[in-house]
XYZ file of C-alpha atoms in Angstrom:
426
model
C 93.046 126.072 62.652
C 93.466 124.563 66.123
C 89.664 124.052 66.517
C 89.407 122.102 63.229
C 87.825 118.642 63.293
C 89.115 115.792 61.254
C 86.834 115.588 58.303
C 86.345 113.142 56.772
C 87.797 110.808 59.275
C 87.117 107.734 57.213
C 84.530 104.905 57.801
C 87.234 102.514 58.675
C 88.518 104.396 61.727
C 87.499 103.005 65.102
C 88.091 106.364 66.781
C 84.965 108.274 67.896
C 86.359 111.258 69.817
C 88.707 112.581 72.526
C 88.094 111.774 76.228
C 89.461 113.578 79.335
C 91.649 111.264 81.449
C 90.517 113.336 84.523
C 86.831 113.973 84.342
C 85.704 111.791 81.409
C 84.268 114.591 79.305
C 84.250 113.843 75.582
C 84.909 116.001 72.650
C 85.174 115.587 68.841
C 88.301 114.389 67.145
C 90.125 117.747 66.765
C 93.400 119.570 67.456
C 92.817 119.727 71.159
C 94.945 118.450 73.958
C 93.315 119.730 77.132
C 89.852 119.271 78.597
C 87.635 122.401 78.486
C 85.953 121.309 81.715
C 88.893 120.445 83.978
C 92.012 121.192 81.912
C 92.946 117.455 82.209
C 94.821 115.712 79.291
C 92.818 114.095 76.458
C 93.164 110.800 74.767
C 91.484 109.118 71.864
C 88.506 106.957 72.669
C 87.327 104.155 70.435
C 84.235 102.180 69.545
C 84.833 98.828 71.185
C 82.694 96.987 68.601
C 84.910 98.382 65.878
C 88.082 97.237 67.639
C 86.618 93.752 68.155
C 86.156 93.281 64.419
C 89.939 93.466 63.794
C 91.481 89.941 63.402
C 94.906 88.522 63.681
C 94.651 87.473 60.000
C 93.936 91.091 58.862
C 96.988 92.336 60.902
C 99.235 89.669 59.666
C 98.273 90.373 56.038
C 99.028 93.966 56.506
C 102.173 96.057 55.622
C 105.435 95.267 57.317
C 105.274 98.415 59.555
C 103.005 100.037 62.147
C 100.158 100.480 59.659
C 99.386 96.765 59.938
C 97.527 97.911 63.070
C 95.601 100.662 61.352
C 92.399 99.012 62.461
C 93.353 99.816 65.966
C 94.563 103.413 65.414
C 92.688 106.729 65.004
C 93.956 107.669 61.593
C 95.812 106.303 58.590
C 93.402 103.572 57.500
C 94.055 104.636 53.892
C 97.737 104.506 52.757
C 97.302 107.691 50.668
C 96.345 109.667 53.803
C 99.519 108.858 55.801
C 102.466 111.073 56.575
C 104.990 108.460 57.390
C 108.441 106.882 57.157
C 106.713 103.498 57.697
C 108.428 102.597 60.986
C 107.824 99.491 62.977
C 108.247 95.725 63.124
C 111.600 96.308 64.773
C 113.595 93.350 66.180
C 112.581 91.509 69.409
C 115.998 90.237 70.447
C 116.401 87.052 72.623
C 118.803 88.147 75.349
C 119.897 84.859 77.094
C 123.446 86.151 77.908
C 122.074 89.352 79.428
C 119.549 87.355 81.443
C 122.283 85.179 82.862
C 124.400 88.136 83.876
C 121.610 89.925 85.805
C 120.021 86.889 87.306
C 116.945 86.216 85.191
C 116.092 82.493 84.557
C 112.981 82.967 82.383
C 113.354 84.300 78.728
C 114.413 87.905 78.444
C 113.796 89.995 75.349
C 115.012 93.343 74.098
C 112.542 95.302 71.898
C 115.041 97.209 69.846
C 113.465 100.325 68.400
C 116.753 101.713 67.253
C 115.942 99.921 64.035
C 113.287 102.556 63.024
C 114.029 104.958 60.100
C 115.467 107.770 62.326
C 116.664 105.249 64.924
C 114.174 105.730 67.746
C 110.607 104.866 68.735
C 109.554 108.452 67.986
C 109.027 107.503 64.351
C 105.890 105.649 65.532
C 104.313 108.609 67.393
C 105.265 111.054 64.673
C 103.744 109.011 61.880
C 100.360 108.871 63.699
C 100.452 112.482 64.799
C 101.346 113.953 61.353
C 98.871 111.738 59.635
C 96.232 113.369 61.929
C 97.848 116.841 61.232
C 97.425 116.312 57.480
C 93.741 115.372 57.928
C 93.335 118.476 60.103
C 94.732 120.676 57.352
C 97.957 121.905 59.081
C 100.664 123.112 56.672
C 103.720 123.187 58.961
C 105.007 120.470 61.375
C 106.768 121.213 64.668
C 107.583 119.858 68.088
C 109.367 120.468 71.316
C 112.026 117.837 71.699
C 114.850 116.359 73.722
C 116.418 115.189 70.441
C 114.829 112.034 69.030
C 111.482 113.628 68.355
C 113.157 116.449 66.586
C 114.986 114.048 64.358
C 111.752 112.294 63.468
C 109.546 115.398 62.768
C 112.261 116.947 60.567
C 112.552 113.700 58.615
C 108.868 113.137 58.204
C 108.374 116.648 57.094
C 111.146 116.355 54.557
C 109.684 113.182 53.147
C 106.228 114.783 52.913
C 107.524 118.089 51.468
C 106.118 120.121 54.254
C 107.961 122.886 56.138
C 109.120 122.086 59.697
C 110.236 123.998 62.781
C 111.600 122.063 65.812
C 112.601 123.372 69.147
C 115.242 121.815 71.364
C 117.230 122.672 74.481
C 120.571 124.310 73.517
C 122.753 121.678 75.159
C 121.563 118.502 73.358
C 124.016 115.871 72.349
C 125.758 116.958 69.023
C 124.648 113.786 67.313
C 120.976 114.713 67.798
C 121.475 118.222 66.668
C 123.214 117.122 63.430
C 120.628 114.455 62.719
C 117.854 116.997 62.941
C 119.483 119.812 61.032
C 120.466 117.690 58.123
C 116.917 117.406 56.901
C 116.836 121.149 56.104
C 113.922 122.371 58.290
C 114.201 125.167 60.863
C 115.864 124.137 64.105
C 115.556 126.480 67.089
C 117.947 125.943 70.089
C 116.326 127.385 73.311
C 118.644 128.555 76.082
C 116.959 126.327 78.818
C 115.764 122.954 79.714
C 113.204 120.799 77.876
C 110.501 122.055 80.187
C 111.364 125.625 79.117
C 111.172 124.521 75.450
C 107.794 122.788 75.935
C 106.410 125.838 77.831
C 107.350 128.107 74.918
C 105.816 125.825 72.315
C 102.544 125.627 74.400
C 102.506 129.486 74.116
C 103.487 129.637 70.421
C 100.634 127.243 69.419
C 98.184 129.876 70.665
C 99.465 132.619 68.492
C 98.155 133.602 65.057
C 101.548 133.116 63.460
C 101.527 129.351 64.484
C 97.858 128.630 63.800
C 98.694 126.524 60.738
C 101.416 124.640 62.595
C 100.884 121.174 64.121
C 103.063 120.636 67.226
C 103.056 116.791 67.440
C 103.292 116.815 71.221
C 101.082 119.829 72.013
C 98.011 120.544 69.851
C 97.831 117.076 68.237
C 99.204 115.198 71.307
C 96.267 112.816 71.756
C 97.090 111.257 68.354
C 100.778 111.387 68.903
C 100.416 109.433 72.054
C 98.439 106.705 70.353
C 101.447 105.859 68.135
C 103.224 104.394 71.204
C 100.686 101.652 71.405
C 102.165 100.003 68.405
C 105.282 98.960 70.478
C 102.904 96.989 72.655
C 101.047 95.536 69.705
C 104.282 94.339 68.030
C 105.684 92.770 71.196
C 102.507 90.719 71.673
C 102.407 89.705 67.940
C 106.128 88.816 67.921
C 105.570 86.557 70.955
C 102.903 84.666 69.207
C 99.991 86.829 70.235
C 100.639 86.731 74.006
C 101.462 89.366 76.485
C 104.680 89.099 78.424
C 104.503 88.793 82.161
C 106.853 91.759 82.798
C 107.937 94.736 80.808
C 110.513 97.429 81.682
C 110.025 100.802 79.989
C 111.962 104.009 80.077
C 110.059 107.109 81.258
C 110.317 110.758 80.383
C 106.805 112.086 80.308
C 105.555 108.610 81.343
C 103.379 108.401 78.281
C 105.193 105.450 76.557
C 104.654 103.259 79.646
C 100.930 104.021 79.868
C 100.336 103.445 76.108
C 102.112 100.080 76.068
C 99.972 99.015 78.932
C 96.858 100.342 77.052
C 97.906 98.337 73.967
C 98.013 95.149 76.031
C 94.624 95.912 77.446
C 93.076 96.555 73.995
C 94.598 93.415 72.530
C 93.267 91.202 75.283
C 89.748 92.990 75.274
C 89.523 92.413 71.481
C 90.559 88.758 71.789
C 93.633 89.312 69.778
C 96.212 88.303 72.494
C 96.296 86.112 75.508
C 97.256 87.609 78.889
C 99.630 85.668 81.193
C 98.190 83.977 84.228
C 97.905 86.589 86.869
C 98.155 89.470 84.359
C 101.177 91.496 83.344
C 103.290 93.838 85.326
C 104.634 97.226 84.161
C 107.960 98.593 85.467
C 109.311 102.113 84.840
C 112.872 103.234 84.527
C 114.309 106.817 85.019
C 117.709 108.366 85.633
C 118.952 109.587 88.944
C 119.281 113.052 87.296
C 115.513 113.213 86.406
C 113.383 110.859 88.506
C 110.238 112.667 89.611
C 107.830 109.809 88.890
C 109.944 107.119 90.488
C 110.510 109.359 93.536
C 106.775 109.829 93.973
C 106.179 106.079 93.758
C 108.884 105.366 96.391
C 107.383 108.001 98.604
C 103.869 106.485 98.250
C 102.428 109.686 96.933
C 100.439 110.967 93.889
C 102.235 114.247 94.121
C 104.932 114.421 91.413
C 107.314 117.246 92.333
C 108.946 118.773 89.223
C 112.790 118.705 89.155
C 115.549 120.479 87.205
C 117.006 117.646 85.124
C 120.686 116.674 85.152
C 122.738 113.762 83.841
C 123.583 112.153 80.644
C 120.151 110.597 79.790
C 119.000 113.735 78.062
C 116.275 112.017 76.049
C 114.510 111.225 79.355
C 115.070 114.696 80.877
C 111.545 115.944 81.379
C 111.423 117.421 84.867
C 107.595 117.988 84.897
C 106.184 114.776 83.272
C 102.711 115.307 81.808
C 101.711 111.632 82.089
C 103.536 110.927 85.324
C 100.336 110.406 87.345
C 99.018 108.004 84.757
C 102.279 106.071 84.785
C 101.997 105.726 88.558
C 98.478 104.358 88.165
C 99.511 101.744 85.559
C 102.469 100.581 87.692
C 100.460 100.354 90.893
C 97.481 98.662 89.178
C 99.650 95.962 87.539
C 101.813 95.406 90.576
C 105.036 96.703 89.025
C 107.569 99.107 90.277
C 110.011 101.910 89.247
C 113.590 102.668 89.884
C 116.345 104.872 88.612
C 120.055 104.630 87.590
C 123.069 106.970 88.069
C 125.165 108.111 85.162
C 127.875 105.583 85.990
C 125.320 102.855 86.093
C 123.916 103.961 82.776
C 127.310 103.871 81.160
C 127.961 100.405 82.451
C 124.655 99.134 81.336
C 125.132 100.492 77.758
C 128.238 98.408 77.511
C 126.578 95.450 79.142
C 123.707 95.441 76.786
C 126.122 95.799 73.755
C 128.414 93.027 75.032
C 125.703 90.529 75.741
C 123.110 91.164 72.886
C 124.874 93.202 70.136
C 122.483 96.081 70.727
C 124.111 99.488 71.067
C 121.625 101.670 72.982
C 121.502 105.305 73.608
C 121.579 106.504 77.171
C 117.736 105.767 77.613
C 118.448 102.211 76.787
C 121.250 102.154 79.448
C 118.772 103.507 81.909
C 116.332 100.682 81.185
C 118.984 97.984 81.289
C 120.483 99.327 84.521
C 117.057 99.584 86.184
C 116.187 96.000 84.993
C 119.269 94.685 86.865
C 118.339 96.727 89.900
C 114.770 95.448 89.843
C 116.028 91.827 89.712
C 118.592 92.378 92.545
C 115.976 93.981 94.757
C 113.355 91.156 94.191
C 110.880 93.469 92.552
C 111.179 91.728 89.158
C 110.471 87.968 89.262
C 113.440 86.136 87.786
C 111.190 83.244 86.661
C 108.759 85.286 84.550
C 109.229 86.228 80.896
C 110.376 89.851 80.562
C 110.726 92.396 77.779
C 112.838 95.481 78.141
C 112.543 98.352 75.679
C 115.509 100.072 73.913
C 114.072 103.190 72.395
C 117.007 104.700 70.675
C 120.355 104.278 68.845
C 123.677 104.446 70.695
C 125.291 106.294 67.785
C 123.333 109.380 68.858
C 124.820 109.527 72.390
C 128.559 108.510 71.728
C 129.807 110.880 74.349
C 128.329 108.689 77.066
C 130.887 105.912 76.547
C 133.519 107.515 74.365
C 136.007 107.716 77.229
C 135.356 104.109 78.304
C 135.937 102.212 75.067
C 138.507 102.236 72.261
C 141.172 100.045 70.758
C 142.317 97.034 72.815
C 145.667 97.101 71.075
C 147.727 99.586 69.120
C 150.343 97.934 66.971
C 152.550 98.694 63.966
C 151.649 96.912 60.692
C 154.122 93.988 61.129
C 154.146 90.364 62.376
C 156.864 91.252 64.895
C 154.769 94.128 66.377
C 151.725 91.871 66.481
C 153.647 89.086 68.243
C 155.162 91.564 70.767
C 151.686 92.901 71.442
C 150.466 89.379 72.363
C 148.169 88.893 69.384
C 149.909 85.687 68.338
C 149.815 83.975 71.773
């Protein structure tokens, strides 16, 4: 099953094959994630002429979800072929109060992907990956996950009526465990880190027992990764078909950052969006407890040393990031930077974002907000250039992060006298 080729792909798809990021070798569109020549990671490559035929009018006339960009994606051109919760077109929130507090003078926006169906950006990547999995003939859906991906795969499978089996570290936040288990698929808690979980899934996918199982971030990973581009597409469209000068993106594997950058490149190349004068800069955000990509950048090296993750930002806890090298390349090429935040800085930033924008982010959003403030303070982020920061998940999933810091401002008995004594009446 894992050698199957998508057939028929559909005449409307601009995808032509898979291409190795390392050596450039090309392969058919299939359930393959590593190059047979150099073992490098694969990504989808497209026919440039097909991409160039897509117009703004076509996109704007499309559905109110990620599939409005189907002409720029490898699969899903026909609605009947999709496995999807129809995520996307999430709010782009103007954040003037946050900008003022952290020292930005130009417009600041928060791309709030907590508004997706399972409340994280993972709905985008899962919709594209499982649409590919359906075309490939897989009959069970799976993933290795730090939480949000497990939620999304289980929900997509439930909607499609397909069995699912998802693998998570045993110590995930309770909210993410519950919001996966509720969909009724198999949930496997592994006694180890995410990297241990991912390693096991990479072994399982090679067994006969799992030959009919699509692991969205293993054997169909090239398609999964393409779903992240829709975040970049949406930001550009919501800004009036222009690319923001600066973006700050959380990093786990580093793939989201590289794909947003790729989306901007595709839009500009196809004449769909206008780049800012001088181009755009991409900035990455990690937590202090798991910062191998940022550490490599700070050290001026391409060697990313794996770490054992710690800290509260569990959705970003990938100690051996698969796309770390490519995230470094994107940041260096665009003139951006990376930084990281401690647990206390993350907690403070979650509250800051909520207080100034009305957006309650999970810990990954706290990382991005805290790092944005650090980048401004250090002079790495230009305070006079328009900036978009990405919140990738819902704060209700990681309540423990701030539970001890917030609560009732007053506790009073139900009487006017008690209210007056408490100071509520002046």
